CSV table of C-alpha atoms in Angstrom, one decimal:
chain,number,residue,atom,x,y,z
A,1,MET,CA,-185.3,118.9,151.5
A,2,MET,CA,-184.5,115.5,149.9
A,3,ASP,CA,-181.9,116.2,147.3
A,4,ARG,CA,-181.6,114.6,143.9
A,5,SER,CA,-179.0,112.1,145.1
A,6,ALA,CA,-181.1,110.9,148.0
A,7,PHE,CA,-184.1,110.6,145.7
A,8,GLU,CA,-182.1,108.5,143.3
A,9,ASP,CA,-181.2,106.2,146.1
A,10,LEU,CA,-184.8,106.0,147.1
A,11,TYR,CA,-185.7,105.2,143.4
A,12,ARG,CA,-183.1,102.6,143.0
A,13,GLU,CA,-183.9,100.8,146.3
A,14,ASN,CA,-187.7,100.7,145.8
A,15,PHE,CA,-188.2,100.5,142.0
A,16,SER,CA,-188.6,96.7,141.8
A,17,ARG,CA,-190.9,96.5,144.8
A,18,VAL,CA,-193.2,99.2,143.3
A,19,LEU,CA,-193.0,97.5,139.9
A,20,ALA,CA,-193.9,94.2,141.4
A,21,PHE,CA,-196.8,95.8,143.3
A,22,ALA,CA,-198.1,97.2,139.9
A,23,LEU,CA,-197.5,93.9,138.1
A,24,ARG,CA,-199.7,92.1,140.5
A,25,ARG,CA,-202.6,94.4,139.7
A,26,THR,CA,-202.2,95.3,136.0
A,27,ALA,CA,-200.5,94.4,132.8
A,28,ARG,CA,-196.8,94.9,132.2
A,29,ALA,CA,-197.1,97.9,129.9
A,30,SER,CA,-199.5,99.6,132.3
A,31,ALA,CA,-197.4,98.7,135.2
A,32,ASP,CA,-194.4,100.6,133.8
A,33,ASP,CA,-196.6,103.6,133.4
A,34,VAL,CA,-197.9,103.3,137.0
A,35,VAL,CA,-194.4,103.1,138.3
A,36,ALA,CA,-193.2,106.2,136.4
A,37,THR,CA,-196.2,108.2,137.6
A,38,THR,CA,-195.7,107.0,141.1
A,39,PHE,CA,-192.1,108.2,141.2
A,40,LEU,CA,-193.0,111.4,139.5
A,41,ILE,CA,-195.5,112.1,142.3
A,42,ALA,CA,-192.9,111.0,144.8
A,43,TRP,CA,-190.4,113.5,143.3
A,44,ARG,CA,-192.8,116.3,143.5
A,45,ARG,CA,-193.8,115.5,147.1
A,46,ARG,CA,-190.5,114.2,148.3
A,47,ASN,CA,-190.6,116.3,151.4
A,48,GLU,CA,-193.7,114.5,152.6
A,49,ILE,CA,-192.0,111.2,152.6
A,50,VAL,CA,-190.8,110.4,156.2
A,51,GLY,CA,-189.5,107.1,157.5
A,52,ASP,CA,-189.7,104.0,155.3
A,53,PRO,CA,-190.7,105.2,151.8
A,54,LEU,CA,-192.1,101.9,150.6
A,55,PRO,CA,-195.5,102.1,152.1
A,56,TRP,CA,-195.8,105.7,151.0
A,57,LEU,CA,-194.8,104.7,147.4
A,58,LEU,CA,-197.2,101.7,147.4
A,59,GLY,CA,-200.0,103.8,148.7
A,60,THR,CA,-199.4,106.3,145.9
A,61,ALA,CA,-199.2,103.5,143.3
A,62,ARG,CA,-202.5,102.2,144.7
A,63,ARG,CA,-204.2,105.5,143.9
A,64,VAL,CA,-202.5,105.9,140.6
A,65,LEU,CA,-203.8,102.5,139.6
A,66,ALA,CA,-207.3,103.5,140.7
A,67,ASN,CA,-207.2,106.9,139.0
A,68,ASP,CA,-205.8,105.7,135.8
A,69,PHE,CA,-208.3,103.0,135.1
A,70,ARG,CA,-209.5,104.8,132.0
A,71,THR,CA,-208.6,102.5,129.2
A,72,ALA,CA,-210.2,99.2,128.4
A,73,LYS,CA,-206.7,97.7,127.9
A,74,ARG,CA,-205.9,98.3,131.5
A,75,LEU,CA,-209.2,97.1,132.8
A,76,GLU,CA,-208.9,94.0,130.7
A,77,ALA,CA,-205.5,93.3,132.1
A,78,LEU,CA,-206.7,93.3,135.7
A,79,THR,CA,-209.8,91.4,134.7
A,80,ARG,CA,-207.5,88.6,133.4
A,81,LYS,CA,-205.5,88.6,136.6
A,82,MET,CA,-208.6,88.0,138.8
A,83,SER,CA,-210.8,86.4,136.3
A,84,ILE,CA,-212.6,83.2,136.9
A,85,VAL,CA,-214.6,83.6,133.7
A,86,GLU,CA,-211.4,83.2,131.8
A,87,GLU,CA,-210.3,80.2,133.7
A,88,ALA,CA,-209.4,78.4,130.5
A,89,SER,CA,-207.6,81.4,129.0
A,90,PRO,CA,-204.0,80.7,127.9
A,91,GLN,CA,-203.2,84.0,129.7
A,92,LEU,CA,-203.5,82.2,133.0
A,93,GLY,CA,-200.2,80.6,133.8
A,94,SER,CA,-198.2,83.0,131.8
A,95,GLU,CA,-195.7,85.3,133.4
A,96,PHE,CA,-197.2,87.6,136.1
A,97,GLU,CA,-200.6,85.9,136.0
A,98,ILE,CA,-202.2,83.9,138.9
A,99,GLY,CA,-201.3,80.3,138.0
A,100,ASP,CA,-203.8,78.6,140.3
A,101,SER,CA,-207.4,79.2,139.1
A,102,ARG,CA,-208.8,78.1,142.4
A,103,ILE,CA,-206.8,80.8,144.2
A,104,ALA,CA,-208.0,83.3,141.6
A,105,LYS,CA,-211.6,82.1,142.1
A,106,ALA,CA,-211.4,82.3,145.9
A,107,LEU,CA,-209.9,85.8,145.7
A,108,ALA,CA,-212.5,87.0,143.2
A,109,SER,CA,-215.3,85.9,145.6
A,110,LEU,CA,-214.0,88.1,148.4
A,111,HIS,CA,-214.9,91.6,149.3
A,112,PRO,CA,-212.4,94.0,147.7
A,113,ARG,CA,-211.1,95.1,151.2
A,114,ASP,CA,-210.4,91.5,152.1
A,115,ARG,CA,-208.7,90.8,148.8
A,116,GLU,CA,-206.5,93.8,149.2
A,117,SER,CA,-205.5,92.9,152.8
A,118,LEU,CA,-204.5,89.5,151.8
A,119,ILE,CA,-202.5,90.5,148.7
A,120,LEU,CA,-200.7,93.3,150.5
A,121,THR,CA,-199.4,90.9,153.1
A,122,ALA,CA,-199.1,87.6,151.2
A,123,TRP,CA,-197.8,88.9,147.8
A,124,ASP,CA,-196.4,92.4,148.5
A,125,GLU,CA,-194.9,91.0,151.7
A,126,LEU,CA,-195.8,93.9,153.8
A,127,SER,CA,-196.1,93.7,157.5
A,128,PRO,CA,-199.5,94.7,158.9
A,129,TYR,CA,-198.0,98.0,160.0
A,130,GLU,CA,-196.7,98.7,156.5
A,131,ALA,CA,-199.9,97.6,154.8
A,132,ALA,CA,-201.9,99.8,157.2
A,133,ARG,CA,-199.9,102.8,155.9
A,134,VAL,CA,-200.6,101.8,152.3
A,135,VAL,CA,-204.4,101.7,152.7
A,136,GLY,CA,-204.5,104.5,155.3
A,137,CYS,CA,-205.8,102.9,158.4
A,138,SER,CA,-204.5,102.1,161.8
A,139,SER,CA,-202.3,99.1,162.3
A,140,ALA,CA,-204.8,97.6,164.8
A,141,ALA,CA,-207.7,98.0,162.3
A,142,PHE,CA,-205.7,96.4,159.6
A,143,ARG,CA,-204.8,93.4,161.8
A,144,VAL,CA,-208.5,92.8,162.5
A,145,ARG,CA,-209.2,93.2,158.8
A,146,LEU,CA,-206.5,90.8,157.8
A,147,HIS,CA,-207.6,88.2,160.4
A,148,ARG,CA,-211.1,88.2,159.0
A,149,ALA,CA,-209.9,88.2,155.4
A,150,ARG,CA,-207.8,85.1,156.1
A,151,ARG,CA,-210.7,83.3,157.6
A,152,ARG,CA,-213.0,84.2,154.7
A,153,PHE,CA,-210.3,83.2,152.1
A,154,THR,CA,-209.8,79.8,153.7
A,155,HIS,CA,-213.5,79.2,153.5
A,156,ALA,CA,-213.6,80.5,149.9
A,157,LEU,CA,-210.7,78.4,148.9
A,158,ALA,CA,-212.3,75.3,150.4
A,159,GLU,CA,-215.4,76.0,148.4
A,160,ALA,CA,-213.4,76.5,145.2
A,161,ASP,CA,-211.6,73.2,145.8
A,162,ALA,CA,-214.9,71.5,146.4
A,163,ASP,CA,-216.3,72.9,143.2
A,164,VAL,CA,-213.4,71.4,141.2
A,165,HIS,CA,-213.8,68.0,142.9
A,166,VAL,CA,-217.5,67.9,142.2
A,167,CYS,CA,-217.0,68.9,138.6
A,168,SER,CA,-214.1,66.6,138.1
A,169,SER,CA,-216.3,63.8,139.0
A,170,ARG,CA,-218.7,64.9,136.3
A,171,GLY,CA,-215.9,65.1,133.9
A,172,SER,CA,-216.2,68.8,133.1
A,173,LEU,CA,-215.2,72.1,134.4
A,174,PRO,CA,-217.6,74.2,136.4
A,175,ALA,CA,-219.6,77.0,134.6
A,176,PRO,CA,-218.0,80.3,135.3
A,177,GLU,CA,-219.8,82.2,138.1
A,178,MET,CA,-219.3,85.8,139.1
A,179,LYS,CA,-220.1,87.2,142.5
A,180,GLY,CA,-220.5,90.8,143.0
B,1,MET,CA,-218.0,74.0,157.1
B,2,ILE,CA,-215.6,73.9,160.1
B,3,MET,CA,-212.2,75.6,159.5
B,4,ARG,CA,-209.2,74.7,161.5
B,5,MET,CA,-206.0,76.7,162.0
B,6,SER,CA,-204.1,74.3,159.9
B,7,ASP,CA,-206.6,75.1,157.1
B,8,ASP,CA,-205.7,78.8,157.5
B,9,ARG,CA,-202.0,78.0,157.2
B,10,SER,CA,-202.5,75.8,154.2
B,11,ALA,CA,-204.6,78.4,152.5
B,12,ALA,CA,-202.0,81.1,153.3
B,13,ALA,CA,-199.2,78.9,151.9
B,14,ARG,CA,-201.2,78.3,148.7
B,15,LEU,CA,-201.9,82.0,148.4
B,16,GLY,CA,-198.3,82.8,148.8
B,17,ALA,CA,-197.3,80.2,146.2
B,18,ALA,CA,-199.8,81.7,143.7
B,19,ASN,CA,-198.0,85.1,143.8
B,20,PRO,CA,-197.9,86.2,140.2
B,21,VAL,CA,-194.7,88.1,140.8
B,22,LYS,CA,-192.4,86.0,143.0
B,23,PRO,CA,-190.0,87.8,145.3
B,24,GLN,CA,-187.1,86.1,143.6
B,25,THR,CA,-188.0,87.9,140.4
B,26,LEU,CA,-187.4,91.3,141.8
B,27,ALA,CA,-183.8,91.4,140.9
B,28,ARG,CA,-184.8,90.6,137.3
B,29,LEU,CA,-187.3,93.4,137.4
B,30,ASP,CA,-184.6,95.8,138.5
B,31,GLU,CA,-182.8,95.2,135.3
B,32,SER,CA,-185.6,97.0,133.5
B,33,ARG,CA,-185.2,100.1,135.7
B,34,PRO,CA,-185.0,103.2,133.6
B,35,GLN,CA,-182.8,106.1,134.5
B,36,LEU,CA,-184.5,108.4,137.0
B,37,SER,CA,-183.8,111.3,134.7
B,38,ASP,CA,-185.8,109.7,132.0
B,39,VAL,CA,-188.7,109.1,134.3
B,40,LEU,CA,-188.7,112.7,135.4
B,41,ALA,CA,-188.2,114.0,131.9
B,42,ARG,CA,-191.5,112.4,130.8
B,43,ALA,CA,-193.4,115.0,132.7
B,44,ASP,CA,-190.9,117.7,132.0
B,45,ILE,CA,-190.3,118.2,135.7
B,46,GLY,CA,-187.0,118.1,137.4
B,47,GLU,CA,-185.1,120.4,139.7
B,48,PRO,CA,-186.0,124.0,139.0
B,49,GLU,CA,-182.6,124.9,137.6
B,50,GLU,CA,-182.7,121.9,135.2
B,51,ARG,CA,-186.1,122.9,134.1
B,52,SER,CA,-185.2,126.5,133.5
B,53,GLN,CA,-182.3,125.5,131.5
B,54,ARG,CA,-184.3,123.1,129.4
B,55,ARG,CA,-187.3,125.2,128.8
B,56,ALA,CA,-185.8,128.7,129.3
B,57,GLY,CA,-188.4,129.4,131.9
B,58,ARG,CA,-191.3,129.6,129.5
B,59,VAL,CA,-193.5,126.9,130.8
B,60,SER,CA,-195.8,127.6,133.7
B,61,SER,CA,-196.5,125.0,136.4
B,62,ALA,CA,-200.0,124.6,135.0
B,63,ARG,CA,-198.6,123.8,131.6
B,64,GLN,CA,-196.3,121.3,133.3
B,65,ARG,CA,-199.2,119.6,134.9
B,66,ARG,CA,-201.1,119.4,131.7
B,67,ASN,CA,-198.0,118.1,129.9
B,68,PHE,CA,-197.8,115.4,132.5
B,69,ALA,CA,-201.4,114.3,131.8
B,70,LEU,CA,-200.8,114.6,128.1
B,71,VAL,CA,-197.6,112.6,128.1
B,72,THR,CA,-199.3,109.9,130.1
B,73,ALA,CA,-202.2,109.9,127.7
B,74,ALA,CA,-199.7,109.7,124.8
B,75,LEU,CA,-198.0,106.8,126.3
B,76,LEU,CA,-201.2,105.0,126.9
B,77,ALA,CA,-202.2,105.7,123.3
B,78,ALA,CA,-198.9,104.4,122.0
B,79,LEU,CA,-199.2,101.3,124.1
B,80,ALA,CA,-202.7,100.7,122.7
B,81,PHE,CA,-201.2,101.0,119.2
B,82,ILE,CA,-198.6,98.5,120.1
B,83,ALA,CA,-201.2,96.1,121.4
B,84,ALA,CA,-203.4,96.4,118.4
B,85,PRO,CA,-203.2,93.6,116.0
B,86,GLY,CA,-203.8,95.9,113.1
B,87,TRP,CA,-206.0,98.7,112.0
B,88,GLY,CA,-207.3,100.6,109.0
B,89,LEU,CA,-210.1,102.9,108.2
B,90,GLY,CA,-213.1,100.8,107.7
B,91,PHE,CA,-216.2,101.9,105.8
B,92,SER,CA,-218.2,102.8,108.8
B,93,VAL,CA,-215.4,104.8,110.4
B,94,ALA,CA,-215.6,107.6,107.9
B,95,ASP,CA,-219.0,108.4,109.3
B,96,LEU,CA,-217.6,108.9,112.7
B,97,PHE,CA,-216.1,112.2,111.7
B,98,SER,CA,-219.3,113.7,110.3
B,99,GLY,CA,-220.4,115.0,113.6
B,100,GLU,CA,-220.0,118.5,115.1
B,101,PRO,CA,-216.4,119.6,114.9
B,102,ALA,CA,-214.6,120.1,118.2
B,103,PRO,CA,-213.9,123.6,119.4
B,104,PRO,CA,-210.3,124.8,119.5
B,105,ASP,CA,-209.7,124.0,123.2
B,106,VAL,CA,-210.8,120.4,122.7
B,107,GLN,CA,-208.7,120.1,119.6
B,108,GLN,CA,-205.8,121.5,121.6
B,109,THR,CA,-206.2,118.9,124.3
B,110,VAL,CA,-206.5,116.1,121.8
B,111,HIS,CA,-203.4,117.4,119.9
B,112,GLY,CA,-201.7,117.5,123.3
B,113,ALA,CA,-201.4,113.7,123.3
B,114,ASP,CA,-198.8,114.1,120.5
B,115,VAL,CA,-196.9,116.9,122.3
B,116,GLY,CA,-194.1,115.7,124.5
B,117,ALA,CA,-194.6,112.0,123.6
B,118,PRO,CA,-191.2,110.1,123.5
B,119,PRO,CA,-189.7,109.8,120.0
B,120,GLY,CA,-191.6,107.4,117.8
B,121,MET,CA,-194.5,107.1,120.3
B,122,ALA,CA,-196.7,110.0,119.3
B,123,PRO,CA,-200.0,108.6,118.0
B,124,GLY,CA,-200.2,111.2,115.2
B,125,ILE,CA,-203.6,112.5,116.0
B,126,GLU,CA,-205.3,114.6,113.4
B,127,ALA,CA,-206.8,116.9,116.0
B,128,SER,CA,-208.4,119.2,113.5
B,129,GLU,CA,-210.7,116.3,112.5
B,130,THR,CA,-211.9,115.8,116.0
B,131,SER,CA,-215.7,115.3,116.0
B,132,LYS,CA,-218.4,114.8,118.6
B,133,VAL,CA,-220.0,111.4,118.7
B,134,THR,CA,-222.4,111.9,121.6
B,135,ALA,CA,-222.9,113.9,124.7
B,136,ILE,CA,-224.8,113.5,127.9
B,137,THR,CA,-226.0,115.8,130.6
B,138,LEU,CA,-224.7,114.6,134.0
B,139,ALA,CA,-226.8,114.6,137.1
B,140,ASP,CA,-225.1,117.8,138.4
B,141,GLY,CA,-225.9,119.6,135.1
B,142,ARG,CA,-222.5,119.5,133.5
B,143,THR,CA,-222.0,118.0,130.1
B,144,GLU,CA,-219.8,115.0,129.2
B,145,THR,CA,-218.9,114.7,125.6
B,146,LEU,CA,-217.4,111.9,123.7
B,147,TRP,CA,-215.0,113.0,120.9
B,148,VAL,CA,-213.2,111.0,118.3
B,149,ALA,CA,-210.3,111.9,116.2
B,150,PRO,CA,-208.4,109.9,113.5
B,151,THR,CA,-204.8,109.3,113.4
B,152,THR,CA,-202.4,109.6,110.5
B,153,SER,CA,-201.8,105.8,110.7
B,154,GLY,CA,-205.5,105.0,110.5
B,155,GLY,CA,-206.2,104.6,114.2
B,156,LEU,CA,-208.9,106.2,116.3
B,157,CYS,CA,-208.6,108.3,119.4
B,158,VAL,CA,-211.5,108.6,121.8
B,159,TYR,CA,-211.7,111.4,124.3
B,160,ALA,CA,-214.3,111.6,127.1
B,161,GLN,CA,-214.4,115.2,128.1
B,162,ARG,CA,-215.9,116.5,131.3
B,163,GLY,CA,-214.9,120.1,131.6
B,164,SER,CA,-211.3,120.4,132.3
B,165,LEU,CA,-211.1,117.3,134.5
B,166,SER,CA,-210.4,114.8,131.7
B,167,GLY,CA,-206.8,114.0,131.0
B,168,GLY,CA,-206.7,113.2,127.3
B,169,PRO,CA,-207.6,110.8,124.5
B,170,GLY,CA,-207.0,107.1,124.4
B,171,CYS,CA,-206.1,105.7,121.0
B,172,GLY,CA,-206.4,102.3,119.4
B,173,PRO,CA,-207.7,100.6,116.3
B,174,SER,CA,-210.3,102.4,114.2
B,175,LYS,CA,-212.3,99.2,113.7
B,176,PRO,CA,-215.0,98.4,116.2
B,177,PRO,CA,-214.5,95.2,118.3
B,178,THR,CA,-215.8,92.1,116.8
B,179,ASP,CA,-216.9,89.8,119.6
B,180,ALA,CA,-216.8,92.0,122.7
B,181,VAL,CA,-217.9,95.3,124.0
B,182,ASP,CA,-215.0,97.7,124.6
B,183,TRP,CA,-215.5,99.7,127.8
B,184,SER,CA,-213.8,102.2,130.1
B,185,ILE,CA,-214.9,103.8,133.3
B,186,GLN,CA,-213.9,107.4,133.8
B,187,GLY,CA,-214.0,109.2,137.1
B,188,ARG,CA,-212.0,110.3,140.0
B,189,ALA,CA,-213.5,110.0,143.5
B,190,GLU,CA,-211.5,113.0,144.9
B,191,TYR,CA,-212.5,115.3,142.1
B,192,ASP,CA,-216.2,115.0,141.7
B,193,ASN,CA,-217.2,111.5,142.5
B,194,THR,CA,-218.9,111.3,139.1
B,195,PHE,CA,-218.4,108.1,137.1
B,196,VAL,CA,-219.3,107.4,133.5
B,197,ILE,CA,-218.9,104.2,131.5
B,198,TYR,CA,-218.3,104.6,127.8
B,199,GLY,CA,-217.2,102.3,125.0
B,200,ARG,CA,-218.0,100.8,121.7
B,201,VAL,CA,-220.0,97.8,120.4
B,202,PRO,CA,-219.4,95.5,117.4
B,203,ASP,CA,-220.6,96.8,114.0
B,204,ARG,CA,-223.7,94.7,113.8
B,205,ALA,CA,-225.0,95.6,117.3
B,206,THR,CA,-227.9,98.0,117.5
B,207,ARG,CA,-228.6,97.7,121.2
B,208,VAL,CA,-226.4,97.3,124.3
B,209,ASP,CA,-227.6,96.7,127.9
B,210,LEU,CA,-225.6,97.4,131.0
B,211,SER,CA,-226.4,95.0,133.8
B,212,PHE,CA,-225.5,95.6,137.4
B,213,ALA,CA,-224.5,93.2,140.2
B,214,ASP,CA,-227.8,93.6,141.9
B,215,GLY,CA,-229.6,92.1,138.9
B,216,LYS,CA,-230.9,95.3,137.4
B,217,SER,CA,-230.1,96.4,133.9
B,218,VAL,CA,-230.5,99.4,131.7
B,219,PRO,CA,-230.4,99.9,127.9
B,220,LEU,CA,-227.7,102.3,126.8
B,221,THR,CA,-228.1,104.8,124.0
B,222,LEU,CA,-225.9,103.9,121.0
B,223,THR,CA,-224.6,106.6,118.7
B,224,LYS,CA,-222.5,105.4,115.8
B,225,GLY,CA,-221.6,102.3,117.8
B,226,PHE,CA,-220.5,104.2,120.9
B,227,PHE,CA,-222.2,104.6,124.3
B,228,LEU,CA,-221.7,107.0,127.1
B,229,TYR,CA,-223.6,106.7,130.4
B,230,GLU,CA,-223.3,108.2,133.8
B,231,ILE,CA,-223.3,105.5,136.5
B,232,PRO,CA,-226.0,106.5,139.0
B,233,PRO,CA,-224.9,106.8,142.7
B,234,ALA,CA,-226.9,103.8,143.6
B,235,HIS,CA,-224.8,101.7,141.3
B,236,ILE,CA,-221.5,102.9,142.9
B,237,GLU,CA,-222.5,100.7,145.9
B,238,LEU,CA,-220.4,97.6,146.0
B,239,GLU,CA,-223.4,95.2,145.6
B,240,ALA,CA,-224.8,97.0,142.7
B,241,ARG,CA,-221.9,98.0,140.5
B,242,PRO,CA,-221.7,97.5,136.8
B,243,PHE,CA,-221.5,93.8,136.0
B,244,ALA,CA,-221.8,93.2,132.3
B,245,LEU,CA,-222.4,94.7,128.9
B,246,THR,CA,-224.5,92.8,126.4
B,247,ALA,CA,-224.9,93.8,122.8
B,248,TYR,CA,-227.7,92.7,120.5
B,249,ASP,CA,-228.5,92.9,116.8
B,250,ASP,CA,-231.8,94.0,115.3
B,251,ASP,CA,-233.3,90.6,115.8
B,252,ARG,CA,-232.3,90.6,119.5
B,253,ASN,CA,-229.6,88.0,118.9
B,254,GLU,CA,-226.8,88.4,121.3
B,255,VAL,CA,-223.8,89.8,119.5
B,256,ALA,CA,-221.4,90.1,122.4
B,257,ASN,CA,-221.5,89.7,126.2
B,258,THR,CA,-218.7,91.1,128.2
B,259,THR,CA,-218.5,90.5,131.9
B,260,LEU,CA,-217.0,93.4,133.8
B,261,MET,CA,-215.1,91.5,136.6
B,262,GLN,CA,-215.6,93.0,140.0
B,263,ALA,CA,-212.0,93.1,140.8
B,264,ALA,CA,-211.4,95.5,137.9
B,265,VAL,CA,-214.5,97.6,138.7
B,266,ASP,CA,-213.3,97.8,142.4
B,267,ALA,CA,-210.1,99.6,141.2
B,268,ALA,CA,-212.1,102.0,139.1
B,269,PHE,CA,-214.3,102.9,142.1
B,270,LEU,CA,-211.6,103.0,144.8
B,271,ASP,CA,-212.7,105.6,147.3
B,272,ALA,CA,-215.9,106.4,145.5
B,273,GLN,CA,-218.7,107.7,147.7
B,274,PRO,CA,-222.1,106.1,147.0
């Protein structure tokens, strides 16, 4: 059984990565809560953690985020992160927000699975093997998913760039558009 | 549009540069790391011997689990208070508490948000004043009830109760929103795969429509400015999920239009089974 000392090491070594993971997906105040809940679950289930604990922790944080989307505050926070509607919001560009609205727009246009694959590897800096553990699929399946996601993102980004150029020539920003 | 490998690399580089939490900030994040004991104490769990010393062995594991949910709810409630620009009991709020009083078990759950909250963070819920706002019968025959309770500081706590599955109330300002529709989605795929959307409209709104990504829309029933609606399985499908809430006044003038971004809805429906 993992003792208290070993768990404290695990906590110290992984805290910032788990917090960063949460901050990329929700507001600071909620992220702290997600991190605390994640480590509480990890403590209770510490005997199930084998090998590198990070993918296990991030997989748990992912579920905590999904399950705890009860308050409007939290939803609004994530909305701001991915929002293209709020392109002109002063929130964009502040700490822990996506600074490039075209990136945000391209991401928002993708299928959630593509978005998650890209973010896990590009922002959370996980290898395909680690990311596969987070989302609970095989490494091979994740590589295929990631490859396709990258292609779609490249295409979406090109479209987002083109939109801006077209609108710049008109002298105004594009009307916000939402894709389901 | 023809994409080249260099385009892929360029896009990947731009995506990496847009990372809202840069790797170099991790060390700074570490500075905010609380003591592990504080994290564990939040839920009153720790190693058995510590727990027995602290609680003299009088708390059951079921109670611990409940406390964990309640403390989490209390923290959320407290955070909502912190985020609120200000609150006070408005004229229309008093009417909220004229509904059916909550039974003792609901009052106890609502009161639980105060129990175990860190010092100074308890919302101060007046649980005995908890009143029903509205209730719906879910597709499986169960009832989901929306309860409200005032707080000693003039706030309002809202609790969507579905049997024993719901965690606890969320608290915030007592005044309704002014230019948006407040909303929350409640549900857990691994429990019962049942999802509801509930929330509140601005004071002058008398109608609110929920529209979906597939273009369909449905008017929601408003009770004292609140709505509670079970999202049908067909609208758990990715292409047909909730998309926007639009509130209108008596003259059908639009009062508020809140777009529910799909990225946020994705998270609420993670692992949901259409």
